[in-house]
Each structure stands twice: as C-alpha cells, then as structure tokens.
Amino acid sequence: MESNKARRNTTPIKVWVFPEEKEMIISNAKKHGLSTSSFLRQLGLNIEVRGIVDQQRILELVKINADLGRLGGLLKLWLTNDEKIKCFNKNTIDELLTKISIIQN
C-alpha cells in the first residue's frame, strides 16, 4: 500500500446504502471528527476508529486533573494554617469543596 500517494488519484469503492444508513454513517463519522471516507476506510481495514474527538476528551481530562491537583494543593495550604490564606474562613472553604464535589459528579 502506497501511503505517500494522494488518495483522490486512486480508485473509489461504491457502497450501496439506504438513505437512513447513509445519514447514520455520516453522523458517526462526524461524531469521531472524521470524513466519511476516512471513517469507512478505518472500519474496512479493521483499524480502531479513533477520531479527534477522543483526543479532545483526553486533553480535557488532563486539564481537569491538573485543576484538581491545584485545588488539592490549595486545600493542603489552608489546612496548614498558612498566613497567605487567613482571609478565607471555614464557610468559604466548605462552599468551595461543595462546588468541587458537584463538578466532579
């Protein structure tokens, strides 16, 4: 298989589908952030379909994990009674922890 050749200059494969099937294929390709051609090619070659959507979700999880780490550091700082955060009272911290819990769920 020549990967450096432009695919448009190669032979297409026609697949006969009903209109509902076509819409479903197009929708699934969009969900994965792929073109219909790329989506069907990956399925046909038995390649796991990994679109840009999966990568975006992973990046979002990495950012959330970093945010939680920073919040944990701030909570630890508060628990050590550091002078820098004396302006925050127990109610403020309790509200923050409640919001964090809601976001995690």
mmCIF file of C-alpha atoms in Angstrom:
data_model
loop_
_atom_site.group_PDB
_atom_site.id
_atom_site.type_symbol
_atom_site.label_atom_id
_atom_site.label_comp_id
_atom_site.label_asym_id
_atom_site.label_seq_id
_atom_site.Cartn_x
_atom_site.Cartn_y
_atom_site.Cartn_z
ATOM 1 C CA MET A 1 0.000 0.000 0.000
ATOM 2 C CA GLU A 2 1.468 3.356 -1.011
ATOM 3 C CA SER A 3 0.821 5.923 1.700
ATOM 4 C CA ASN A 4 2.581 8.846 0.008
ATOM 5 C CA LYS A 5 0.158 8.844 -2.947
ATOM 6 C CA ALA A 6 -2.827 11.201 -2.899
ATOM 7 C CA ARG A 7 -5.964 9.152 -2.308
ATOM 8 C CA ARG A 8 -8.015 11.259 -4.743
ATOM 9 C CA ASN A 9 -5.932 9.857 -7.574
ATOM 10 C CA THR A 10 -6.813 6.273 -6.623
ATOM 11 C CA THR A 11 -9.905 4.140 -7.162
ATOM 12 C CA PRO A 12 -13.009 4.774 -5.043
ATOM 13 C CA ILE A 13 -15.257 1.977 -3.796
ATOM 14 C CA LYS A 14 -19.006 2.388 -4.240
ATOM 15 C CA VAL A 15 -21.205 1.111 -1.451
ATOM 16 C CA TRP A 16 -24.947 0.866 -1.900
ATOM 17 C CA VAL A 17 -26.863 2.026 1.166
ATOM 18 C CA PHE A 18 -30.339 3.228 2.027
ATOM 19 C CA PRO A 19 -30.722 6.952 2.770
ATOM 20 C CA GLU A 20 -31.108 6.243 6.515
ATOM 21 C CA GLU A 21 -27.904 4.197 6.502
ATOM 22 C CA LYS A 22 -26.054 6.969 4.692
ATOM 23 C CA GLU A 23 -27.176 9.520 7.277
ATOM 24 C CA MET A 24 -26.102 7.195 10.092
ATOM 25 C CA ILE A 25 -22.652 6.704 8.536
ATOM 26 C CA ILE A 26 -22.227 10.456 8.048
ATOM 27 C CA SER A 27 -23.379 11.106 11.617
ATOM 28 C CA ASN A 28 -20.977 8.520 13.064
ATOM 29 C CA ALA A 29 -18.094 9.958 11.058
ATOM 30 C CA LYS A 30 -18.874 13.457 12.371
ATOM 31 C CA LYS A 31 -19.034 12.140 15.941
ATOM 32 C CA HIS A 32 -15.475 10.899 15.508
ATOM 33 C CA GLY A 33 -14.371 14.110 13.807
ATOM 34 C CA LEU A 34 -13.520 12.248 10.598
ATOM 35 C CA SER A 35 -14.555 12.488 6.990
ATOM 36 C CA THR A 36 -16.952 9.805 5.808
ATOM 37 C CA SER A 37 -14.227 8.372 3.593
ATOM 38 C CA SER A 38 -11.687 8.182 6.409
ATOM 39 C CA PHE A 39 -14.254 6.700 8.792
ATOM 40 C CA LEU A 40 -15.265 3.945 6.342
ATOM 41 C CA ARG A 41 -11.628 3.264 5.389
ATOM 42 C CA GLN A 42 -10.670 2.704 9.019
ATOM 43 C CA LEU A 43 -13.636 0.396 9.574
ATOM 44 C CA GLY A 44 -12.961 -1.508 6.364
ATOM 45 C CA LEU A 45 -9.284 -2.013 7.210
ATOM 46 C CA ASN A 46 -10.193 -3.168 10.732
ATOM 47 C CA ILE A 47 -8.416 -0.186 12.270
ATOM 48 C CA GLU A 48 -9.797 1.048 15.584
ATOM 49 C CA VAL A 49 -11.676 4.248 14.839
ATOM 50 C CA ARG A 50 -10.010 6.974 16.862
ATOM 51 C CA GLY A 51 -11.048 10.415 15.882
ATOM 52 C CA ILE A 52 -10.039 13.817 17.087
ATOM 53 C CA VAL A 53 -12.980 13.772 19.486
ATOM 54 C CA ASP A 54 -11.240 11.075 21.562
ATOM 55 C CA GLN A 55 -8.065 13.148 21.687
ATOM 56 C CA GLN A 56 -10.010 16.265 22.705
ATOM 57 C CA ARG A 57 -11.668 14.383 25.563
ATOM 58 C CA ILE A 58 -8.288 13.136 26.778
ATOM 59 C CA LEU A 59 -6.915 16.688 26.766
ATOM 60 C CA GLU A 60 -9.962 17.872 28.713
ATOM 61 C CA LEU A 61 -9.403 15.150 31.323
ATOM 62 C CA VAL A 62 -5.732 16.112 31.630
ATOM 63 C CA LYS A 63 -6.718 19.747 32.250
ATOM 64 C CA ILE A 64 -9.330 18.735 34.829
ATOM 65 C CA ASN A 65 -6.785 16.530 36.579
ATOM 66 C CA ALA A 66 -4.340 19.450 36.728
ATOM 67 C CA ASP A 67 -7.058 21.734 38.127
ATOM 68 C CA LEU A 68 -7.915 19.184 40.807
ATOM 69 C CA GLY A 69 -4.236 18.920 41.697
ATOM 70 C CA ARG A 70 -4.012 22.685 42.132
ATOM 71 C CA LEU A 71 -7.172 22.714 44.248
ATOM 72 C CA GLY A 72 -5.748 19.929 46.383
ATOM 73 C CA GLY A 73 -2.606 21.994 46.896
ATOM 74 C CA LEU A 74 -4.672 24.998 47.948
ATOM 75 C CA LEU A 75 -6.681 22.876 50.368
ATOM 76 C CA LYS A 76 -3.478 21.481 51.853
ATOM 77 C CA LEU A 77 -2.170 25.029 52.231
ATOM 78 C CA TRP A 78 -5.388 26.022 54.027
ATOM 79 C CA LEU A 79 -5.174 23.023 56.362
ATOM 80 C CA THR A 80 -1.635 24.010 57.392
ATOM 81 C CA ASN A 81 -2.984 27.399 58.552
ATOM 82 C CA ASP A 82 -0.657 29.276 56.248
ATOM 83 C CA GLU A 83 -0.675 33.062 56.739
ATOM 84 C CA LYS A 84 -1.264 33.639 52.999
ATOM 85 C CA ILE A 85 -4.818 32.327 53.167
ATOM 86 C CA LYS A 86 -6.022 33.541 56.558
ATOM 87 C CA CYS A 87 -8.593 35.708 54.723
ATOM 88 C CA PHE A 88 -10.620 32.577 53.824
ATOM 89 C CA ASN A 89 -12.924 31.296 56.551
ATOM 90 C CA LYS A 90 -14.324 27.798 57.056
ATOM 91 C CA ASN A 91 -17.598 28.633 55.248
ATOM 92 C CA THR A 92 -15.725 29.774 52.130
ATOM 93 C CA ILE A 93 -13.696 26.545 52.085
ATOM 94 C CA ASP A 94 -16.838 24.420 52.669
ATOM 95 C CA GLU A 95 -18.591 26.161 49.752
ATOM 96 C CA LEU A 96 -15.564 25.572 47.534
ATOM 97 C CA LEU A 97 -15.429 21.878 48.449
ATOM 98 C CA THR A 98 -19.164 21.533 47.725
ATOM 99 C CA LYS A 99 -18.711 23.139 44.289
ATOM 100 C CA ILE A 100 -15.749 20.839 43.556
ATOM 101 C CA SER A 101 -17.842 17.812 44.518
ATOM 102 C CA ILE A 102 -20.679 18.908 42.228
ATOM 103 C CA ILE A 103 -18.282 19.454 39.305
ATOM 104 C CA GLN A 104 -16.648 16.052 39.848
ATOM 105 C CA ASN A 105 -20.036 14.325 39.738
#
